[in-house]
mmCIF file of N, CA, C and O in Angstrom:
data_model
loop_
_atom_site.group_PDB
_atom_site.id
_atom_site.type_symbol
_atom_site.label_atom_id
_atom_site.label_comp_id
_atom_site.label_asym_id
_atom_site.label_seq_id
_atom_site.Cartn_x
_atom_site.Cartn_y
_atom_site.Cartn_z
ATOM 1 N N MET B 1 131.444 88.897 86.283
ATOM 2 C CA MET B 1 131.398 88.600 87.904
ATOM 3 C C MET B 1 130.048 89.353 88.581
ATOM 4 O O MET B 1 129.355 90.160 87.950
ATOM 5 N N THR B 2 129.412 88.588 89.399
ATOM 6 C CA THR B 2 128.346 88.809 89.721
ATOM 7 C C THR B 2 128.167 89.939 90.860
ATOM 8 O O THR B 2 129.200 89.703 91.296
ATOM 9 N N SER B 3 127.450 90.786 90.942
ATOM 10 C CA SER B 3 127.324 91.868 91.642
ATOM 11 C C SER B 3 126.359 91.795 92.710
ATOM 12 O O SER B 3 125.452 90.708 92.814
ATOM 13 N N PHE B 4 126.609 92.512 94.021
ATOM 14 C CA PHE B 4 125.669 92.350 95.000
ATOM 15 C C PHE B 4 125.525 93.859 95.407
ATOM 16 O O PHE B 4 126.387 94.784 95.455
ATOM 17 N N HIS B 5 124.205 94.102 96.426
ATOM 18 C CA HIS B 5 124.111 95.106 96.757
ATOM 19 C C HIS B 5 124.537 96.245 98.289
ATOM 20 O O HIS B 5 124.680 95.147 99.573
ATOM 21 N N LEU B 6 125.528 97.094 98.106
ATOM 22 C CA LEU B 6 126.102 97.268 99.139
ATOM 23 C C LEU B 6 125.443 98.753 99.914
ATOM 24 O O LEU B 6 125.610 99.286 99.201
ATOM 25 N N THR B 7 125.190 98.559 101.092
ATOM 26 C CA THR B 7 124.959 100.058 101.738
ATOM 27 C C THR B 7 125.624 100.299 102.893
ATOM 28 O O THR B 7 125.759 99.310 103.600
ATOM 29 N N ILE B 8 126.463 101.392 103.029
ATOM 30 C CA ILE B 8 127.134 102.015 103.999
ATOM 31 C C ILE B 8 126.231 103.136 104.629
ATOM 32 O O ILE B 8 126.388 104.200 104.042
ATOM 33 N N VAL B 9 126.327 102.919 106.298
ATOM 34 C CA VAL B 9 125.519 103.701 106.682
ATOM 35 C C VAL B 9 126.295 104.153 108.147
ATOM 36 O O VAL B 9 126.956 103.409 108.564
ATOM 37 N N THR B 10 126.312 105.785 108.174
ATOM 38 C CA THR B 10 127.088 106.196 109.289
ATOM 39 C C THR B 10 126.187 106.959 110.326
ATOM 40 O O THR B 10 124.694 107.270 109.795
ATOM 41 N N PRO B 11 126.381 107.680 111.438
ATOM 42 C CA PRO B 11 125.294 108.043 112.157
ATOM 43 C C PRO B 11 124.929 109.613 111.662
ATOM 44 O O PRO B 11 123.454 109.584 111.994
ATOM 45 N N GLU B 12 125.571 110.271 110.626
ATOM 46 C CA GLU B 12 125.409 111.251 110.035
ATOM 47 C C GLU B 12 124.327 110.892 108.904
ATOM 48 O O GLU B 12 123.615 111.689 108.671
ATOM 49 N N ALA B 13 124.626 109.924 108.112
ATOM 50 C CA ALA B 13 123.858 109.823 106.642
ATOM 51 C C ALA B 13 124.082 108.094 105.688
ATOM 52 O O ALA B 13 124.941 107.715 106.596
ATOM 53 N N VAL B 14 123.544 108.202 105.026
ATOM 54 C CA VAL B 14 124.108 106.911 104.203
ATOM 55 C C VAL B 14 125.162 107.176 103.210
ATOM 56 O O VAL B 14 125.022 108.713 102.553
ATOM 57 N N PHE B 15 126.292 106.625 103.470
ATOM 58 C CA PHE B 15 127.712 107.114 102.889
ATOM 59 C C PHE B 15 127.901 106.593 101.387
ATOM 60 O O PHE B 15 128.031 107.018 100.351
ATOM 61 N N PHE B 16 127.422 105.420 101.365
ATOM 62 C CA PHE B 16 127.206 104.544 99.696
ATOM 63 C C PHE B 16 126.060 103.592 99.987
ATOM 64 O O PHE B 16 125.795 103.147 100.622
ATOM 65 N N LYS B 17 125.695 103.671 98.573
ATOM 66 C CA LYS B 17 124.354 103.039 97.950
ATOM 67 C C LYS B 17 124.594 102.085 96.740
ATOM 68 O O LYS B 17 124.730 103.263 95.761
ATOM 69 N N GLY B 18 125.131 101.103 96.566
ATOM 70 C CA GLY B 18 125.109 100.849 95.124
ATOM 71 C C GLY B 18 125.455 99.071 94.963
ATOM 72 O O GLY B 18 125.613 98.653 95.821
ATOM 73 N N GLU B 19 126.047 99.116 93.652
ATOM 74 C CA GLU B 19 126.432 97.868 93.089
ATOM 75 C C GLU B 19 127.831 97.524 93.179
ATOM 76 O O GLU B 19 128.264 98.132 92.794
ATOM 77 N N VAL B 20 128.163 96.474 93.793
ATOM 78 C CA VAL B 20 129.737 96.112 94.486
ATOM 79 C C VAL B 20 130.037 94.828 93.890
ATOM 80 O O VAL B 20 129.157 93.679 94.157
ATOM 81 N N LEU B 21 130.984 94.481 93.259
ATOM 82 C CA LEU B 21 131.527 92.858 93.158
ATOM 83 C C LEU B 21 132.263 92.240 93.964
ATOM 84 O O LEU B 21 132.039 91.066 94.210
ATOM 85 N N SER B 22 132.777 93.032 94.961
ATOM 86 C CA SER B 22 133.669 92.212 96.136
ATOM 87 C C SER B 22 134.032 93.384 97.511
ATOM 88 O O SER B 22 133.937 94.581 96.981
ATOM 89 N N LEU B 23 133.837 92.723 98.653
ATOM 90 C CA LEU B 23 134.648 93.748 99.581
ATOM 91 C C LEU B 23 135.350 93.088 100.536
ATOM 92 O O LEU B 23 135.202 91.704 100.552
ATOM 93 N N VAL B 24 136.075 93.696 101.115
ATOM 94 C CA VAL B 24 136.958 93.091 102.140
ATOM 95 C C VAL B 24 136.693 94.309 103.665
ATOM 96 O O VAL B 24 136.685 95.281 103.538
ATOM 97 N N ALA B 25 136.390 93.407 104.435
ATOM 98 C CA ALA B 25 136.085 94.132 106.292
ATOM 99 C C ALA B 25 136.696 93.625 107.246
ATOM 100 O O ALA B 25 137.399 92.335 106.957
ATOM 101 N N PRO B 26 137.177 94.487 108.136
ATOM 102 C CA PRO B 26 137.905 94.445 109.498
ATOM 103 C C PRO B 26 136.763 93.579 110.472
ATOM 104 O O PRO B 26 136.400 94.099 111.051
ATOM 105 N N GLY B 27 136.987 92.011 110.534
ATOM 106 C CA GLY B 27 136.035 91.246 111.113
ATOM 107 C C GLY B 27 137.094 91.269 112.811
ATOM 108 O O GLY B 27 138.057 91.872 112.622
ATOM 109 N N GLN B 28 136.057 90.961 113.811
ATOM 110 C CA GLN B 28 136.942 90.993 115.113
ATOM 111 C C GLN B 28 137.612 89.794 114.963
ATOM 112 O O GLN B 28 138.891 90.332 115.656
ATOM 113 N N SER B 29 137.893 88.924 114.079
ATOM 114 C CA SER B 29 138.749 87.752 114.310
ATOM 115 C C SER B 29 139.558 88.014 113.516
ATOM 116 O O SER B 29 140.649 86.750 112.732
ATOM 117 N N GLY B 30 139.592 89.168 112.374
ATOM 118 C CA GLY B 30 140.756 89.353 111.121
ATOM 119 C C GLY B 30 139.740 89.649 110.092
ATOM 120 O O GLY B 30 138.357 89.779 110.103
ATOM 121 N N SER B 31 139.992 90.297 108.833
ATOM 122 C CA SER B 31 139.718 90.893 107.814
ATOM 123 C C SER B 31 138.978 89.625 106.972
ATOM 124 O O SER B 31 139.534 87.907 107.012
ATOM 125 N N PHE B 32 137.884 89.646 106.262
ATOM 126 C CA PHE B 32 137.276 88.670 105.569
ATOM 127 C C PHE B 32 136.829 89.340 104.449
ATOM 128 O O PHE B 32 136.465 90.435 104.392
ATOM 129 N N GLY B 33 136.525 88.541 103.366
ATOM 130 C CA GLY B 33 135.979 89.133 102.150
ATOM 131 C C GLY B 33 134.654 88.386 102.053
ATOM 132 O O GLY B 33 134.005 87.317 102.116
ATOM 133 N N VAL B 34 134.138 89.307 101.075
ATOM 134 C CA VAL B 34 132.504 88.777 100.639
ATOM 135 C C VAL B 34 132.503 89.078 99.270
ATOM 136 O O VAL B 34 132.873 90.051 98.202
ATOM 137 N N LEU B 35 131.922 87.946 98.583
ATOM 138 C CA LEU B 35 131.634 87.805 96.842
ATOM 139 C C LEU B 35 130.089 87.633 97.064
ATOM 140 O O LEU B 35 129.251 87.523 97.986
ATOM 141 N N ALA B 36 129.294 88.200 95.854
ATOM 142 C CA ALA B 36 127.936 87.566 95.053
ATOM 143 C C ALA B 36 127.487 86.459 96.019
ATOM 144 O O ALA B 36 128.335 85.274 96.125
ATOM 145 N N ASN B 37 126.267 85.994 96.351
ATOM 146 C CA ASN B 37 125.619 84.883 96.990
ATOM 147 C C ASN B 37 126.405 84.173 98.003
ATOM 148 O O ASN B 37 126.422 83.082 98.460
ATOM 149 N N HIS B 38 127.202 85.332 98.609
ATOM 150 C CA HIS B 38 127.823 85.143 99.875
ATOM 151 C C HIS B 38 126.503 84.388 101.072
ATOM 152 O O HIS B 38 125.271 84.777 101.101
ATOM 153 N N ALA B 39 127.233 83.223 101.783
ATOM 154 C CA ALA B 39 125.951 82.931 102.948
ATOM 155 C C ALA B 39 125.499 84.340 103.909
ATOM 156 O O ALA B 39 126.205 84.668 104.402
ATOM 157 N N PRO B 40 124.360 83.791 104.854
ATOM 158 C CA PRO B 40 124.068 84.943 105.288
ATOM 159 C C PRO B 40 124.594 85.340 106.795
ATOM 160 O O PRO B 40 125.136 84.187 107.550
ATOM 161 N N LEU B 41 125.112 86.122 107.067
ATOM 162 C CA LEU B 41 126.297 86.522 107.695
ATOM 163 C C LEU B 41 125.360 87.857 108.943
ATOM 164 O O LEU B 41 125.818 88.695 108.172
ATOM 165 N N ILE B 42 126.020 87.853 110.612
ATOM 166 C CA ILE B 42 126.068 88.865 110.846
ATOM 167 C C ILE B 42 127.758 89.125 111.408
ATOM 168 O O ILE B 42 127.823 88.403 112.387
ATOM 169 N N SER B 43 128.454 90.235 111.595
ATOM 170 C CA SER B 43 129.892 90.225 111.940
ATOM 171 C C SER B 43 129.814 91.494 112.900
ATOM 172 O O SER B 43 129.451 92.894 112.097
ATOM 173 N N ASN B 44 130.426 91.666 113.896
ATOM 174 C CA ASN B 44 130.870 93.185 114.284
ATOM 175 C C ASN B 44 131.970 93.137 113.609
ATOM 176 O O ASN B 44 133.229 92.201 113.561
ATOM 177 N N LEU B 45 132.111 94.780 113.305
ATOM 178 C CA LEU B 45 133.742 95.043 112.786
ATOM 179 C C LEU B 45 134.488 95.879 113.871
ATOM 180 O O LEU B 45 134.236 96.483 114.594
ATOM 181 N N THR B 46 135.607 95.738 113.539
ATOM 182 C CA THR B 46 136.803 96.342 114.476
ATOM 183 C C THR B 46 136.987 97.914 113.397
ATOM 184 O O THR B 46 136.716 97.804 111.997
ATOM 185 N N SER B 47 137.551 98.912 113.949
ATOM 186 C CA SER B 47 138.345 100.157 113.596
ATOM 187 C C SER B 47 139.391 99.585 112.289
ATOM 188 O O SER B 47 139.954 98.483 112.914
ATOM 189 N N GLY B 48 139.326 99.734 111.377
ATOM 190 C CA GLY B 48 140.100 99.277 110.135
ATOM 191 C C GLY B 48 140.052 99.753 108.572
ATOM 192 O O GLY B 48 139.422 100.800 108.336
ATOM 193 N N VAL B 49 140.693 99.133 108.129
ATOM 194 C CA VAL B 49 140.594 99.347 106.680
ATOM 195 C C VAL B 49 139.363 98.575 105.641
ATOM 196 O O VAL B 49 139.219 97.162 106.082
ATOM 197 N N PHE B 50 138.543 99.400 105.149
ATOM 198 C CA PHE B 50 137.554 98.658 104.203
ATOM 199 C C PHE B 50 137.382 98.982 102.926
ATOM 200 O O PHE B 50 137.950 100.160 102.787
ATOM 201 N N THR B 51 137.652 97.832 102.127
ATOM 202 C CA THR B 51 137.869 97.968 100.463
ATOM 203 C C THR B 51 136.430 97.503 99.783
ATOM 204 O O THR B 51 136.101 96.267 100.492
ATOM 205 N N PHE B 52 136.056 97.591 99.036
ATOM 206 C CA PHE B 52 135.115 97.613 98.040
ATOM 207 C C PHE B 52 135.638 97.795 96.647
ATOM 208 O O PHE B 52 136.005 98.986 96.226
ATOM 209 N N THR B 53 135.314 97.051 95.851
ATOM 210 C CA THR B 53 135.220 96.970 94.165
ATOM 211 C C THR B 53 134.010 96.952 93.529
ATOM 212 O O THR B 53 133.151 95.950 93.711
ATOM 213 N N SER B 54 133.997 98.093 92.586
ATOM 214 C CA SER B 54 132.500 98.137 91.648
ATOM 215 C C SER B 54 133.297 98.231 90.253
ATOM 216 O O SER B 54 134.038 98.571 89.782
ATOM 217 N N GLN B 55 132.399 97.747 89.493
ATOM 218 C CA GLN B 55 132.612 97.846 88.202
ATOM 219 C C GLN B 55 132.718 99.462 87.599
ATOM 220 O O GLN B 55 133.274 99.723 86.475
ATOM 221 N N GLU B 56 131.698 100.369 87.845
ATOM 222 C CA GLU B 56 131.733 101.854 87.913
ATOM 223 C C GLU B 56 133.123 102.679 88.292
ATOM 224 O O GLU B 56 133.823 103.430 87.653
ATOM 225 N N SER B 57 133.492 102.235 89.274
ATOM 226 C CA SER B 57 134.580 103.046 90.299
ATOM 227 C C SER B 57 135.746 102.326 90.374
ATOM 228 O O SER B 57 136.932 102.892 91.353
ATOM 229 N N GLY B 58 136.038 101.010 90.262
ATOM 230 C CA GLY B 58 136.988 100.305 90.860
ATOM 231 C C GLY B 58 137.112 100.013 92.022
ATOM 232 O O GLY B 58 136.113 99.983 92.905
ATOM 233 N N LYS B 59 138.253 99.813 92.690
ATOM 234 C CA LYS B 59 138.562 99.445 93.879
ATOM 235 C C LYS B 59 138.644 100.847 94.852
ATOM 236 O O LYS B 59 139.491 101.789 94.323
ATOM 237 N N LYS B 60 137.951 101.041 95.792
ATOM 238 C CA LYS B 60 137.819 102.044 96.973
ATOM 239 C C LYS B 60 138.095 101.618 98.051
ATOM 240 O O LYS B 60 138.007 100.511 98.610
ATOM 241 N N MET B 61 139.034 102.618 98.949
ATOM 242 C CA MET B 61 139.519 101.907 99.931
ATOM 243 C C MET B 61 139.360 103.234 100.852
ATOM 244 O O MET B 61 139.652 104.403 100.988
ATOM 245 N N TYR B 62 138.520 102.709 102.369
ATOM 246 C CA TYR B 62 138.394 103.574 103.395
ATOM 247 C C TYR B 62 138.755 103.292 104.816
ATOM 248 O O TYR B 62 138.944 102.187 105.039
ATOM 249 N N GLN B 63 139.073 104.433 105.451
ATOM 250 C CA GLN B 63 138.934 103.769 107.147
ATOM 251 C C GLN B 63 137.839 104.078 107.676
ATOM 252 O O GLN B 63 136.631 105.138 107.388
ATOM 253 N N ILE B 64 137.133 102.787 108.333
ATOM 254 C CA ILE B 64 136.035 102.845 109.113
ATOM 255 C C ILE B 64 136.486 102.510 110.668
ATOM 256 O O ILE B 64 137.323 102.062 110.891
ATOM 257 N N GLY B 65 135.331 103.167 111.354
ATOM 258 C CA GLY B 65 135.559 102.881 112.945
ATOM 259 C C GLY B 65 134.674 101.932 113.114
ATOM 260 O O GLY B 65 134.266 100.858 112.266
ATOM 261 N N ALA B 66 134.364 101.221 114.750
ATOM 262 C CA ALA B 66 133.973 99.951 114.595
ATOM 263 C C ALA B 66 132.429 99.991 113.920
ATOM 264 O O ALA B 66 131.748 100.888 113.794
ATOM 265 N N GLY B 67 131.788 98.782 113.926
ATOM 266 C CA GLY B 67 130.630 98.879 113.247
ATOM 267 C C GLY B 67 130.204 97.153 113.618
ATOM 268 O O GLY B 67 130.452 96.478 113.905
ATOM 269 N N PHE B 68 129.204 96.986 112.378
ATOM 270 C CA PHE B 68 128.483 96.103 111.861
ATOM 271 C C PHE B 68 128.058 95.786 110.750
ATOM 272 O O PHE B 68 128.076 96.404 109.893
ATOM 273 N N LEU B 69 128.375 94.519 110.328
ATOM 274 C CA LEU B 69 128.067 94.160 108.777
ATOM 275 C C LEU B 69 126.731 92.823 108.748
ATOM 276 O O LEU B 69 127.071 91.564 109.587
ATOM 277 N N ASP B 70 125.880 93.342 107.725
ATOM 278 C CA ASP B 70 124.567 92.033 107.878
ATOM 279 C C ASP B 70 124.971 91.883 106.396
ATOM 280 O O ASP B 70 124.974 92.587 105.574
ATOM 281 N N ILE B 71 124.906 90.340 106.124
ATOM 282 C CA ILE B 71 124.317 90.044 104.776
ATOM 283 C C ILE B 71 123.525 88.868 104.649
ATOM 284 O O ILE B 71 123.042 88.306 105.797
ATOM 285 N N LEU B 72 122.468 89.458 103.753
ATOM 286 C CA LEU B 72 121.361 88.666 103.157
ATOM 287 C C LEU B 72 120.810 88.710 101.959
ATOM 288 O O LEU B 72 120.699 89.624 101.803
ATOM 289 N N LYS B 73 121.046 87.459 101.134
ATOM 290 C CA LYS B 73 119.955 87.620 99.777
ATOM 291 C C LYS B 73 120.766 88.525 99.041
ATOM 292 O O LYS B 73 120.198 89.412 98.153
ATOM 293 N N ASN B 74 122.356 88.638 98.841
ATOM 294 C CA ASN B 74 122.734 89.658 98.241
ATOM 295 C C ASN B 74 122.459 90.794 98.411
ATOM 296 O O ASN B 74 123.042 91.879 97.613
ATOM 297 N N LYS B 75 122.014 91.129 99.417
ATOM 298 C CA LYS B 75 122.170 92.676 100.064
ATOM 299 C C LYS B 75 123.244 92.848 101.460
ATOM 300 O O LYS B 75 122.900 91.747 102.303
ATOM 301 N N VAL B 76 124.103 93.602 101.214
ATOM 302 C CA VAL B 76 124.915 93.767 102.584
ATOM 303 C C VAL B 76 124.933 95.234 102.880
ATOM 304 O O VAL B 76 124.686 96.229 102.060
ATOM 305 N N THR B 77 124.881 95.413 104.537
ATOM 306 C CA THR B 77 124.101 96.675 105.156
ATOM 307 C C THR B 77 125.652 96.433 106.290
ATOM 308 O O THR B 77 125.693 95.919 106.953
ATOM 309 N N LEU B 78 126.366 97.847 106.139
ATOM 310 C CA LEU B 78 127.770 97.926 106.842
ATOM 311 C C LEU B 78 127.014 99.222 107.465
ATOM 312 O O LEU B 78 126.999 100.620 106.853
ATOM 313 N N LEU B 79 126.864 99.289 109.409
ATOM 314 C CA LEU B 79 126.581 99.989 109.851
ATOM 315 C C LEU B 79 128.032 100.175 110.824
ATOM 316 O O LEU B 79 128.562 99.535 111.196
ATOM 317 N N THR B 80 128.413 101.826 110.333
ATOM 318 C CA THR B 80 129.801 102.378 111.455
ATOM 319 C C THR B 80 129.572 103.562 111.763
ATOM 320 O O THR B 80 129.009 104.566 111.504
ATOM 321 N N THR B 81 130.146 103.793 113.015
ATOM 322 C CA THR B 81 130.312 105.077 113.934
ATOM 323 C C THR B 81 131.164 105.983 113.046
ATOM 324 O O THR B 81 130.948 107.247 112.834
ATOM 325 N N SER B 82 132.100 105.672 111.874
ATOM 326 C CA SER B 82 132.876 106.591 111.182
ATOM 327 C C SER B 82 133.403 106.087 110.143
ATOM 328 O O SER B 82 133.566 104.732 109.694
ATOM 329 N N ILE B 83 133.356 107.008 108.930
ATOM 330 C CA ILE B 83 134.280 106.467 107.480
ATOM 331 C C ILE B 83 134.987 107.333 107.050
ATOM 332 O O ILE B 83 134.519 109.007 107.014
ATOM 333 N N SER B 84 136.217 107.486 106.800
ATOM 334 C CA SER B 84 137.345 108.507 106.030
ATOM 335 C C SER B 84 137.852 107.926 104.820
ATOM 336 O O SER B 84 138.260 106.763 104.369
#
């Protein structure tokens, strides 16, 4: 499976930066998934569960605050108010 680059940023610091295989984010109209080569997209996110899967660490699940997700050329940036 092809990977893509994910960066998760909070007001305090960069929380995560690395290659992932997939992610699921809590969008305003419901959760949505992202795989490599996804079409460009900007979406606002609601508070909820955010998951991603990487080859190194497997599936990770986090509770995030509201924020935004940007997808462009196999680079995904998640800006969120909080993550735990």
